[in-house]
mmCIF file of C-alpha atoms and ligand atoms in Angstrom:
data_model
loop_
_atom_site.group_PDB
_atom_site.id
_atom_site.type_symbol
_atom_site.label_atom_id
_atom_site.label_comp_id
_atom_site.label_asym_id
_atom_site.label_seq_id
_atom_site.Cartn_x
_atom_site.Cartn_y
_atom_site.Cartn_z
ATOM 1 C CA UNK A 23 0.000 0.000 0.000
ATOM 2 C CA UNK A 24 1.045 3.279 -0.881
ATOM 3 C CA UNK A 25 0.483 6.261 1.181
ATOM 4 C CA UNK A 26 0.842 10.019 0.610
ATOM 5 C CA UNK A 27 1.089 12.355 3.663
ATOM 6 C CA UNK A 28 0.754 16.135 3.291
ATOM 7 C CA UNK A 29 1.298 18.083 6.300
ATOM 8 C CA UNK A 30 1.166 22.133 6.891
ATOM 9 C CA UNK A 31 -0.148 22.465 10.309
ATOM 10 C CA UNK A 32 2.217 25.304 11.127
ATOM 11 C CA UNK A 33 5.836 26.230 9.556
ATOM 12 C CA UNK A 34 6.819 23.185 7.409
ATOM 13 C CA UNK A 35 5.340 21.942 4.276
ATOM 14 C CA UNK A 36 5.834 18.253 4.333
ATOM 15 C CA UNK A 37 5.069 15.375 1.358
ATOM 16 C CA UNK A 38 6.258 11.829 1.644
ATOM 17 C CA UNK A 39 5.276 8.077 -0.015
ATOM 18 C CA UNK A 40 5.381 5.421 1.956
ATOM 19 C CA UNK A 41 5.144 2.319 0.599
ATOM 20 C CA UNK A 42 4.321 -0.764 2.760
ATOM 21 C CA UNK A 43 5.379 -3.298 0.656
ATOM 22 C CA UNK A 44 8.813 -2.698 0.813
ATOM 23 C CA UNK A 45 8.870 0.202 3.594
ATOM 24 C CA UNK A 46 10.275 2.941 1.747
ATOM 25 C CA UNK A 47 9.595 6.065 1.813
ATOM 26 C CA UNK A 48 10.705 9.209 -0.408
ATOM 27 C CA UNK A 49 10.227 12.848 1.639
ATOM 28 C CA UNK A 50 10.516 16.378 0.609
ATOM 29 C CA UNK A 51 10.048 19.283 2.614
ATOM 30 C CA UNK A 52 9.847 23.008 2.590
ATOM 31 C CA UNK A 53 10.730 25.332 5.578
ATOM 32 C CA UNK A 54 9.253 28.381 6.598
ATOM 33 C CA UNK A 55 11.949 29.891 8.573
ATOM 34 C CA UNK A 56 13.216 32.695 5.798
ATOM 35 C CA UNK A 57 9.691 33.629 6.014
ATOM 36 C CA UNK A 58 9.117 34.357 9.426
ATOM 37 C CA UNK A 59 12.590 35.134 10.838
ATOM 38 C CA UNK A 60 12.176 38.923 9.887
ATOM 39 C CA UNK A 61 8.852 38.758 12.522
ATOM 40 C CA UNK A 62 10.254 36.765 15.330
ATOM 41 C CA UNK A 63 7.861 34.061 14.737
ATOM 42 C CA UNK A 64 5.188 31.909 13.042
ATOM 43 C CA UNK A 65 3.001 34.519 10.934
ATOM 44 C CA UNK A 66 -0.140 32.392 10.504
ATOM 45 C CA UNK A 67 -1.571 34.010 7.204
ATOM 46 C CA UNK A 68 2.043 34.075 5.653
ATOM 47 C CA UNK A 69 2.279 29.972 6.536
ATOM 48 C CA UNK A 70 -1.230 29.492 4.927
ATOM 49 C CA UNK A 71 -0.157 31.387 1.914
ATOM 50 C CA UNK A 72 3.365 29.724 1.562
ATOM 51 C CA UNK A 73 1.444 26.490 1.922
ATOM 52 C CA UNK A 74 -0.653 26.788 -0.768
ATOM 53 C CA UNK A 75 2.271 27.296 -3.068
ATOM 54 C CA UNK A 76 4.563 24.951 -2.313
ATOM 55 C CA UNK A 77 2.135 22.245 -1.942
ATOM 56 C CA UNK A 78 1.630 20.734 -5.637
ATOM 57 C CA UNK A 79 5.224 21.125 -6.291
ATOM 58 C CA UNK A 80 6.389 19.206 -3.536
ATOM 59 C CA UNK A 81 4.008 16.285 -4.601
ATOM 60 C CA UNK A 82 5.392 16.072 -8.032
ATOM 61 C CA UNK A 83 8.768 16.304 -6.486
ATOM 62 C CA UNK A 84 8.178 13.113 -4.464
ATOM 63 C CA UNK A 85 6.297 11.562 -7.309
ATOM 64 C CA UNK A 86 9.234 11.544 -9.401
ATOM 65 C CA UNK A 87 11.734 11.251 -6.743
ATOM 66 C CA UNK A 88 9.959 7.795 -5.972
ATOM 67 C CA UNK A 89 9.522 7.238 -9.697
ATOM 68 C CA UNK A 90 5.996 6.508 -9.030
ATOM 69 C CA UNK A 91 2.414 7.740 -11.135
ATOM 70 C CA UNK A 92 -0.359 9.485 -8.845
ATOM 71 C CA UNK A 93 -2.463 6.861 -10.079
ATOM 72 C CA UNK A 94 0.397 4.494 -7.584
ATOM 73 C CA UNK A 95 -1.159 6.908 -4.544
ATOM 74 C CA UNK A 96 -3.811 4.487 -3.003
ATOM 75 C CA UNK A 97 -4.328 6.596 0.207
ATOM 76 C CA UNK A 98 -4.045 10.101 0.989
ATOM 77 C CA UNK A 99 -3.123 11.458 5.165
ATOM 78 C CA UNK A 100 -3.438 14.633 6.115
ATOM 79 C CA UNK A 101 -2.846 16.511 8.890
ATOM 80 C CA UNK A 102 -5.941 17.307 10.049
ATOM 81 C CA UNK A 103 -5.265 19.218 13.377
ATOM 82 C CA UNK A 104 -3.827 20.236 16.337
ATOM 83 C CA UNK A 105 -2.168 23.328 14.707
ATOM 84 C CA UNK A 106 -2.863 26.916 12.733
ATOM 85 C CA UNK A 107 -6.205 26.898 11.072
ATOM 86 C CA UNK A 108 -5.699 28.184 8.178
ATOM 87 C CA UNK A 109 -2.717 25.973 7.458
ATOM 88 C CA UNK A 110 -4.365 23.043 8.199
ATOM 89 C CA UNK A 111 -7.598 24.423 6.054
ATOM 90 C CA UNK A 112 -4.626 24.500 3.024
ATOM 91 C CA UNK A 113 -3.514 20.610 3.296
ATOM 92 C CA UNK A 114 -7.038 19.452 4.108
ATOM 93 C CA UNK A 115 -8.221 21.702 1.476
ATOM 94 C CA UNK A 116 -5.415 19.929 -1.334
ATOM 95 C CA UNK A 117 -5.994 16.337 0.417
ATOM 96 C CA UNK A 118 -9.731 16.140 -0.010
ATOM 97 C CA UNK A 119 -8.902 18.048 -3.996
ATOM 98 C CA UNK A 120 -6.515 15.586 -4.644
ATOM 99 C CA UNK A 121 -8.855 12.605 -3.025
ATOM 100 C CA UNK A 122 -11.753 13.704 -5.458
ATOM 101 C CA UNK A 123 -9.204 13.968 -8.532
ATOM 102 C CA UNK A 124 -7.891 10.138 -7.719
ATOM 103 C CA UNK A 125 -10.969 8.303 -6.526
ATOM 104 C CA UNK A 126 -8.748 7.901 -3.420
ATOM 105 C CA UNK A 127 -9.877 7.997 0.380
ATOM 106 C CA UNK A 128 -8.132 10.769 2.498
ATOM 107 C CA UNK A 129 -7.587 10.247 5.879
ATOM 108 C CA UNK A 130 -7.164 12.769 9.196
ATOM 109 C CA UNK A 131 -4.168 12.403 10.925
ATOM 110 C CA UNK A 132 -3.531 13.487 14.405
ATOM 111 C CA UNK A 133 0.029 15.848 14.258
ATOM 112 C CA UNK A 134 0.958 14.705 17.537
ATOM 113 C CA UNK A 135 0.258 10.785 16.375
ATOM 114 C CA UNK A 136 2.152 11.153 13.145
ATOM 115 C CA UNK A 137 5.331 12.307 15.840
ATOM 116 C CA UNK A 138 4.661 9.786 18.704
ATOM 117 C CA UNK A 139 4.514 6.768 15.460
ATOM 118 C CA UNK A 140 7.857 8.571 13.693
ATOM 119 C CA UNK A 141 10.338 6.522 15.888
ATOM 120 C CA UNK A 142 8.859 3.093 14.431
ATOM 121 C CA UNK A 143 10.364 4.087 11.108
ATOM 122 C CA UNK A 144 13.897 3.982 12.639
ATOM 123 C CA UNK A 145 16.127 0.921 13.491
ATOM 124 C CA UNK A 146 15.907 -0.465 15.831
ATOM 125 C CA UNK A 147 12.396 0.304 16.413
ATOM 126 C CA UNK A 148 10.521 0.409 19.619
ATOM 127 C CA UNK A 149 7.844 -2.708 20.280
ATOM 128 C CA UNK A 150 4.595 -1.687 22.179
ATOM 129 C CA UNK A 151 4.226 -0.935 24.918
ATOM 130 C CA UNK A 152 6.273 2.270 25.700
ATOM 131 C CA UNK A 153 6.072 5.693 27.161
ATOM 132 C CA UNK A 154 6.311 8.685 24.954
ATOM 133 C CA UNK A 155 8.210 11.810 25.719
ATOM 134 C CA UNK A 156 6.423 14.101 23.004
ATOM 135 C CA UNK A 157 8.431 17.554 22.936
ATOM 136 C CA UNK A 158 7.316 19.535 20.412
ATOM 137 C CA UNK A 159 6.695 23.814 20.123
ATOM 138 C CA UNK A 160 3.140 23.755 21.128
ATOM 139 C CA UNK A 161 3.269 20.414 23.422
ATOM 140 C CA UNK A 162 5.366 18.200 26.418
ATOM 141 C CA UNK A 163 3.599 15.746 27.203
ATOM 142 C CA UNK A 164 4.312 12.325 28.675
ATOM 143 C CA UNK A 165 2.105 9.591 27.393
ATOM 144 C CA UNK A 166 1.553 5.601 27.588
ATOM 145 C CA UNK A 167 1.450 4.510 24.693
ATOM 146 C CA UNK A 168 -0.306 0.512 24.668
ATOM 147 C CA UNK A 169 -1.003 0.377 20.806
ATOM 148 C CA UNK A 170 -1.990 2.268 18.308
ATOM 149 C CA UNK A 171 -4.422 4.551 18.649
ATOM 150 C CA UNK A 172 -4.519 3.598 22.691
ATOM 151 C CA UNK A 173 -3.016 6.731 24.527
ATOM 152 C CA UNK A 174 -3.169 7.595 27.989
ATOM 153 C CA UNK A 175 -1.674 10.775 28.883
ATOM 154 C CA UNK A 176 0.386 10.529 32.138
ATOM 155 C CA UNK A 177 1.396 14.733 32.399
ATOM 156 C CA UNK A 178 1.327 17.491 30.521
ATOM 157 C CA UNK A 179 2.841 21.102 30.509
ATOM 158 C CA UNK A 180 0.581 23.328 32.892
ATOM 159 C CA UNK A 181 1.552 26.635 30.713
ATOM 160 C CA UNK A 182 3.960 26.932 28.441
ATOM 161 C CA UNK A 183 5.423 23.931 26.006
ATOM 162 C CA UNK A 184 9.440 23.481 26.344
ATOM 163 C CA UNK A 185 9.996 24.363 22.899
ATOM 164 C CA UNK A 186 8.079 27.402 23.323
ATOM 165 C CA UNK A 187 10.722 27.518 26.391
ATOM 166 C CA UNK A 188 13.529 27.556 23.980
ATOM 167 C CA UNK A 189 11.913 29.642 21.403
ATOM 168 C CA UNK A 190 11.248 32.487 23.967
ATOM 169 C CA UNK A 191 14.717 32.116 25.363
ATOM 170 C CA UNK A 192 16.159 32.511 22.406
ATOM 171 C CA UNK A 193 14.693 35.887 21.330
ATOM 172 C CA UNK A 194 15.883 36.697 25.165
ATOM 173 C CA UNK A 195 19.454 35.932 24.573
ATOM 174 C CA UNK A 196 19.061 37.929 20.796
ATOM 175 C CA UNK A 197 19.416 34.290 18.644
ATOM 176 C CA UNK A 198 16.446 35.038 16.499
ATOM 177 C CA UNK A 199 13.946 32.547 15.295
ATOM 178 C CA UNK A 200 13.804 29.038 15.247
ATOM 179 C CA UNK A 201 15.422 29.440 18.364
ATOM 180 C CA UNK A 202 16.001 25.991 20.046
ATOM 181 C CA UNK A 203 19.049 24.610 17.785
ATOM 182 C CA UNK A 204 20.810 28.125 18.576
ATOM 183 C CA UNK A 205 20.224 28.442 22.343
ATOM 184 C CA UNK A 206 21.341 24.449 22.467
ATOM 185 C CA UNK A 207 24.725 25.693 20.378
ATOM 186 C CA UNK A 208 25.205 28.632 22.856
ATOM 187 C CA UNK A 209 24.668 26.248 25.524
ATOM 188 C CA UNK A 210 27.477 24.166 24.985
ATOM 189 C CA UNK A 211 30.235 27.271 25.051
ATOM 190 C CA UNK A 212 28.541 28.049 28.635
ATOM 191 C CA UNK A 213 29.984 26.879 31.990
ATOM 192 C CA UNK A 214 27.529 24.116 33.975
ATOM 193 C CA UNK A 215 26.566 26.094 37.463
ATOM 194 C CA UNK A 216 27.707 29.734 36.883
ATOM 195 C CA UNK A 217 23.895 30.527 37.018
ATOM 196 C CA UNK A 218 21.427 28.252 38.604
ATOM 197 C CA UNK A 219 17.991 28.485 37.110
ATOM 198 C CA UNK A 220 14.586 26.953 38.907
ATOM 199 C CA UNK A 221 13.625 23.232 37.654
ATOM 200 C CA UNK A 222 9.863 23.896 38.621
ATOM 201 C CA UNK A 223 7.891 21.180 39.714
ATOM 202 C CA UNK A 224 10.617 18.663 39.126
ATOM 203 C CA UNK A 225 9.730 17.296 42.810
ATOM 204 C CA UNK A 226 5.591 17.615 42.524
ATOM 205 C CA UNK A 227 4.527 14.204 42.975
ATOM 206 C CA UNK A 228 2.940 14.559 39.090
ATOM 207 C CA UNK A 229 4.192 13.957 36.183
ATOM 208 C CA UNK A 230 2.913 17.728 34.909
ATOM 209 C CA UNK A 231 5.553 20.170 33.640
ATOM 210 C CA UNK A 232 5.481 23.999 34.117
ATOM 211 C CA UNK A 233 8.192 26.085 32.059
ATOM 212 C CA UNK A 234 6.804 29.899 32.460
ATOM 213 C CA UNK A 235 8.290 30.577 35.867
ATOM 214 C CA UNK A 236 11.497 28.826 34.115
ATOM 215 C CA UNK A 237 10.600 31.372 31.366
ATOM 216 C CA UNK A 238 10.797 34.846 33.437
ATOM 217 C CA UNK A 239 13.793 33.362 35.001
ATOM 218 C CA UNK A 240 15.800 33.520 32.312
ATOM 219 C CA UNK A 241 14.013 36.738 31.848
ATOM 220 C CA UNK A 242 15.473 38.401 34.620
ATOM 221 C CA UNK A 243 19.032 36.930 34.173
ATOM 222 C CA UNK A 244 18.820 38.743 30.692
ATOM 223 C CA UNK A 245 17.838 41.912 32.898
ATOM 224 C CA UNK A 246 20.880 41.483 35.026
ATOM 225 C CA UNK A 247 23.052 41.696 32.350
ATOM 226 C CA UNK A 248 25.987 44.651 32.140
ATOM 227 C CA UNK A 249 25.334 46.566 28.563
ATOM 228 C CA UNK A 250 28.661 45.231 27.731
ATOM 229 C CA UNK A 251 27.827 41.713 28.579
ATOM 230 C CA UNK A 252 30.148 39.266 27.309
ATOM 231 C CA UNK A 253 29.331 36.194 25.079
ATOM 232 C CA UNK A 254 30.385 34.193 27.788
ATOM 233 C CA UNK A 255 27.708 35.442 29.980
ATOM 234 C CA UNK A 256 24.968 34.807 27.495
ATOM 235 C CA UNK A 257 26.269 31.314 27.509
ATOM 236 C CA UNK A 258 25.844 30.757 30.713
ATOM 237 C CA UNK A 259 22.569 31.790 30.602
ATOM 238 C CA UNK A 260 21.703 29.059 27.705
ATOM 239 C CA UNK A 261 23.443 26.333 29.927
ATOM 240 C CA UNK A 262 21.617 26.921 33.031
ATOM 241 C CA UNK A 263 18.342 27.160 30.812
ATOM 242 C CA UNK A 264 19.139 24.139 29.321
ATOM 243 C CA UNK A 265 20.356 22.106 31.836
ATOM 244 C CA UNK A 266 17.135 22.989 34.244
ATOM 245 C CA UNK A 267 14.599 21.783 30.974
ATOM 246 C CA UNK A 268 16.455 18.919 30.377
ATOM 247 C CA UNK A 269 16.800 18.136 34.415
ATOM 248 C CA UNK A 270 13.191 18.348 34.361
ATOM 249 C CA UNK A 271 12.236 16.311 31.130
ATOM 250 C CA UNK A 272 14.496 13.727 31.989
ATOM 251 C CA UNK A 273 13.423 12.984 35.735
ATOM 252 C CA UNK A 274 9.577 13.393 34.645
ATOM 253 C CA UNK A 275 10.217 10.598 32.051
ATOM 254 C CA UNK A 276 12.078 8.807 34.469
ATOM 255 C CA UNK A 277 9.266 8.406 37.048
ATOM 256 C CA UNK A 278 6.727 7.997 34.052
ATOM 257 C CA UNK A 279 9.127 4.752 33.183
ATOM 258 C CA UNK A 280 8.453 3.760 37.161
ATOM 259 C CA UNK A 281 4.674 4.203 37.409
ATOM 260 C CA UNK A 282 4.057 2.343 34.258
ATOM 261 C CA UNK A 283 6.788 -0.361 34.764
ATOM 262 C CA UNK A 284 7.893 0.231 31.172
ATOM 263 C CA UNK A 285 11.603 0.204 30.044
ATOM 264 C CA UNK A 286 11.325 1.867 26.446
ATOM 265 C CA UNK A 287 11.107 5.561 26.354
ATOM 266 C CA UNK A 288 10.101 6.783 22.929
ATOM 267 C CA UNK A 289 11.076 10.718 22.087
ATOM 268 C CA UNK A 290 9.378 12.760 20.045
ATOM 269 C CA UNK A 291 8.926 16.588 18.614
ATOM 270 C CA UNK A 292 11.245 18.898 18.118
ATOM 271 C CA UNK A 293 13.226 19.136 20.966
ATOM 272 C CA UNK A 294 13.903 15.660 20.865
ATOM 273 C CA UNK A 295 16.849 16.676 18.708
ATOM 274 C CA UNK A 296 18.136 18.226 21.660
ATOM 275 C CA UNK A 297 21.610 17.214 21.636
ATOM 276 C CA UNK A 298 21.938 17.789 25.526
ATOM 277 C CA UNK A 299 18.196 16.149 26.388
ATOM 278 C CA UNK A 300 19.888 12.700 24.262
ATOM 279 C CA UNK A 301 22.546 12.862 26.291
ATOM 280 C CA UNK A 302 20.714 13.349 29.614
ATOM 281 C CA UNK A 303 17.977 10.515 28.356
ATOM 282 C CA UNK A 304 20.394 8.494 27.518
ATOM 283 C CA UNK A 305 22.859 8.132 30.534
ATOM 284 C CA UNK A 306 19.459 8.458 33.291
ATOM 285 C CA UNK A 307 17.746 5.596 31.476
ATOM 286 C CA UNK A 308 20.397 3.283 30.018
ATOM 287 C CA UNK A 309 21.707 3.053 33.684
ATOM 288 C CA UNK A 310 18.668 1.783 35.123
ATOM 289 C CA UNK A 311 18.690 -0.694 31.613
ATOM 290 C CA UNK A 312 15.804 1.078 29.466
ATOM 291 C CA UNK A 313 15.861 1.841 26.309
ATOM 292 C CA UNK A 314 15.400 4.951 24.471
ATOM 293 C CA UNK A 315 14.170 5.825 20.822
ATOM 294 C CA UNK A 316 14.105 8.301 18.540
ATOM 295 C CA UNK A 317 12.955 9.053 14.713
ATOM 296 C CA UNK A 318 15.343 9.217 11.769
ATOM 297 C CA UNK A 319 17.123 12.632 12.482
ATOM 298 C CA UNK A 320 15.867 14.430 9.894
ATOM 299 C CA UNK A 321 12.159 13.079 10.814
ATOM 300 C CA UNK A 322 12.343 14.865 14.607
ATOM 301 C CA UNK A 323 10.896 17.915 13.222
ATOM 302 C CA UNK A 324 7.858 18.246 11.020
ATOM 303 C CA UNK A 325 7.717 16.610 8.184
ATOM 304 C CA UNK A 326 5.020 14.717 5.807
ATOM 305 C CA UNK A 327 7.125 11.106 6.430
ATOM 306 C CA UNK A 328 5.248 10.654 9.610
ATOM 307 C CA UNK A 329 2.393 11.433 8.254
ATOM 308 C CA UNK A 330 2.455 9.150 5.736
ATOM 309 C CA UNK A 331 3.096 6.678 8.124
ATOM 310 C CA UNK A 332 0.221 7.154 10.674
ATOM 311 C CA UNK A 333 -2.146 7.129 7.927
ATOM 312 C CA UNK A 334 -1.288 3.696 7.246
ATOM 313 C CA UNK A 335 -0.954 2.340 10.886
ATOM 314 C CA UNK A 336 -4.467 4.050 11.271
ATOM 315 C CA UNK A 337 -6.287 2.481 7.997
ATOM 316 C CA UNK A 338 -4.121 -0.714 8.496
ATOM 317 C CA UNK A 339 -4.272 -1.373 12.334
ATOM 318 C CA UNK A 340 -7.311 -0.046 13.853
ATOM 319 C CA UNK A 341 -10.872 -0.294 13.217
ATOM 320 C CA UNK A 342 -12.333 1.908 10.515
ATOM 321 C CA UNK A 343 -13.179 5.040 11.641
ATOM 322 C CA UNK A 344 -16.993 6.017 11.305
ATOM 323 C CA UNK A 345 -17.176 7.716 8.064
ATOM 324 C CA UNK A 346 -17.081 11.261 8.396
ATOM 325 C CA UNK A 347 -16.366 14.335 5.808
ATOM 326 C CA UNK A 348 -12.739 15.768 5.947
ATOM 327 C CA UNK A 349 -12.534 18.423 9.432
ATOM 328 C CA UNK A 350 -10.083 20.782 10.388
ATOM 329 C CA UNK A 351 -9.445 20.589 14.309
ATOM 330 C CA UNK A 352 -7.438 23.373 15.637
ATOM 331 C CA UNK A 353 -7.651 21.761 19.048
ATOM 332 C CA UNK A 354 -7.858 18.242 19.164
ATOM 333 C CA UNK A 355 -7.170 15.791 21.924
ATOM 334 C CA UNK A 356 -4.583 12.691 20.943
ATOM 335 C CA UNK A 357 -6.357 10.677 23.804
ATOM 336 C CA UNK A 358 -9.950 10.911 22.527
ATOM 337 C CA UNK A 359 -8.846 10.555 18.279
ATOM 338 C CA UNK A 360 -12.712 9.590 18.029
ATOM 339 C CA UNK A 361 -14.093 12.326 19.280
ATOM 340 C CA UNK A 362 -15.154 16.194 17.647
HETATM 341 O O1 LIG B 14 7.851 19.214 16.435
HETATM 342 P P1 LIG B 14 8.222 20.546 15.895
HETATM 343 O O2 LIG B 14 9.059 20.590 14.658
HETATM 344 O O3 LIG B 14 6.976 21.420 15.589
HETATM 345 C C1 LIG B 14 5.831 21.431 16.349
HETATM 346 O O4 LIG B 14 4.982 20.516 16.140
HETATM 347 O O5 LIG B 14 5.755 22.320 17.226
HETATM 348 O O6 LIG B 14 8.973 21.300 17.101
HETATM 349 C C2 LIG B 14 9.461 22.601 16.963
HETATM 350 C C3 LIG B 14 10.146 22.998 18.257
HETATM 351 C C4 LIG B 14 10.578 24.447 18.286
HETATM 352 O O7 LIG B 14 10.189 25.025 19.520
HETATM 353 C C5 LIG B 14 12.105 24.363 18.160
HETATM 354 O O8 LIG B 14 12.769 25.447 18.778
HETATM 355 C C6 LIG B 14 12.379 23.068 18.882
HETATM 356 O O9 LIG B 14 11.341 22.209 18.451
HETATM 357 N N1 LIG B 14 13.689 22.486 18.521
HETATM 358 C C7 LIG B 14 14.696 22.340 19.380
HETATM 359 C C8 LIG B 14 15.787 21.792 18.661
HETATM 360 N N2 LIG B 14 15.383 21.621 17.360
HETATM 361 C C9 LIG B 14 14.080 22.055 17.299
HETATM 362 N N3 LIG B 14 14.792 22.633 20.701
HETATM 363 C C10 LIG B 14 15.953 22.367 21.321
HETATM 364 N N4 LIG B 14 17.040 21.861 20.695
HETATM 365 C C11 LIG B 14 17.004 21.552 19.373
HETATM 366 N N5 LIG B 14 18.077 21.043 18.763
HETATM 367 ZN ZN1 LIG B 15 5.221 18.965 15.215
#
């Protein structure tokens, strides 16, 4: 079976074909980030408008690329929410087009499932169950994962999302937008313990997250510094942000691997290409003899590969969903997939 995935839910334009039979897949993407640096941020009516041109191109692209007819295309996955409206209103828009054009069915995909599903696509792959660290811009959530399409969330961020976190940190410390590979670089020129920032709610009993008060921390470091400040101090800033997100991430997965009893800790989003949080993950959990996984590097961030790939765990693994016309869902819970 071949599936197409299209994703624009915020800053990426993603396409990918992933082909069961032999499990290949053929991805092309399209950034944003010229776009939006000049604002500091996401612009959503820019994103729609970028989406809607790069779109058709980037399916021929993979079409050839794969060496494949759009009459091979024998399912279509969208992203069909959480994210920017109108972006997702652009893919869902060209999915259901493109569906109509093909005699092909489309099918919603959940952004969050198409990044909790990426690390299967990677060797060696994790086997259900597991526990999913999912650390994106807009999310941090720790889940148990039991199958597909059988989440239970464990804890969640109470405010802000850790990549958000880094994002805001970033335009603190002047690094511009996307901000979390830049304040990770900075990071490792800093010196560990110069500056001690708060790891909130690292002892609360919960597995819930809180990064704001982290946040205005790092605001008021930033505040403190001389008008001459020295790169060096700016580092330090980045490592003790750093090292208090990834002291928190790492003992909230930790205790999610101890109330579930699991040993495989699958990492998602973004920030999962946190070169310091793999490091962290790595030495907490391979010393108590977990595992942990990750996607193909260049699937951590968004991309239409994942997708692809939820589409056909979802029309492959699970029941048939009732049938229902196309939906955009700004807000959509990865717990209840069912549900409006
Ligand atoms: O999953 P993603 O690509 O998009 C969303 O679904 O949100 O995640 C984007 C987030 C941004 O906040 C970005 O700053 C962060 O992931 N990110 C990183 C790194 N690479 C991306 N944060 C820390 N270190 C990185 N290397
Ligand atoms: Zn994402």
């Amino acid at each position: 079976m071949r599936v197409l995935g299209i994703e624009s839910s915020c800053d990426e334009t993603g396409v990918a074909l992933y082909d069961s039979a032999d499990g290949s897949l053929v991805h092309a993407l399209h950034s944003q980030v010229d776009l939006h640096r000049a604002y500091g941020g996401v612009v959503p009516e820019l994103a729609s408008r970028d989406h809607v041109r790069r779109l058709l191109p980037l399916v021929q692209t993979v079409l050839e690329r794969a060496d494949q007819p759009r009459s091979a295309i024998d399912a279509i996955a969208v992203t069909a929410g959480p994210g920017l409206a109108g972006a997702l209103l652009v893919g869902c828009g060209f999915a259901a087009s493109l569906g109509l054009a093909l005699h092909r069915p489309v099918l919603a995909v959940h952004h969050l499932e198409g990044h909790l599903l990426s690390p299967l696509l990677a060797d060696p792959a994790p086997a259900f169950p597991f526990v999913c660290l999912l650390v994106s811009g807009g999310h941090t959530q720790l889940l148990h994962v039991q199958a597909p399409g059988r989440y239970r969330l464990l804890g969640d961020t109470l405010d802000d999302a850790a990549g958000e976190a880094f994002d805001k940190t970033a335009q603190m410390l002047g690094l511009g937008y996307p901000g979390g590979p830049a304040v990770s670089q900075l990071a490792l020129q800093g010196t560990a313990g110069a500056l001690r920032l708060p790891r909130p709610m690292i002892d609360s009993g919960t597995l819930d997250m809180s990064f704001s008060g982290l946040k205005t921390a790092v605001l008021t470091a930033v505040r403190r510094l001389d008008v001459g400040a020295t790169d060096a101090a700016r580092a330090d800033i980045a490592r003790a942000f750093v090292d208090a997100v990834v002291d928190v991430l790492t003992a909230k997965s930790l205790q999610a691997l101890a109330r579930t009893g699991l040993s495989q800790l699958v990492v998602a989003g973004g920030v999962g290409a946190n070169v310091q949080l793999r490091a962290s993950l790595q030495g907490a959990i391979g010393a108590r003899g977990g595992k942990v996984f990750y996607p193909p590097a260049e699937l951590c961030t968004d991309n239409g590969a994942m997708i692809a790939y939820a589409g056909f765990v979802r029309c492959t693994q699970l029941a048939p969903a009732p049938a229902e016309p196309l939906r955009v869902r700004p807000r959509w819970d990865l717990c209840n997939l069912q549900q409006a």
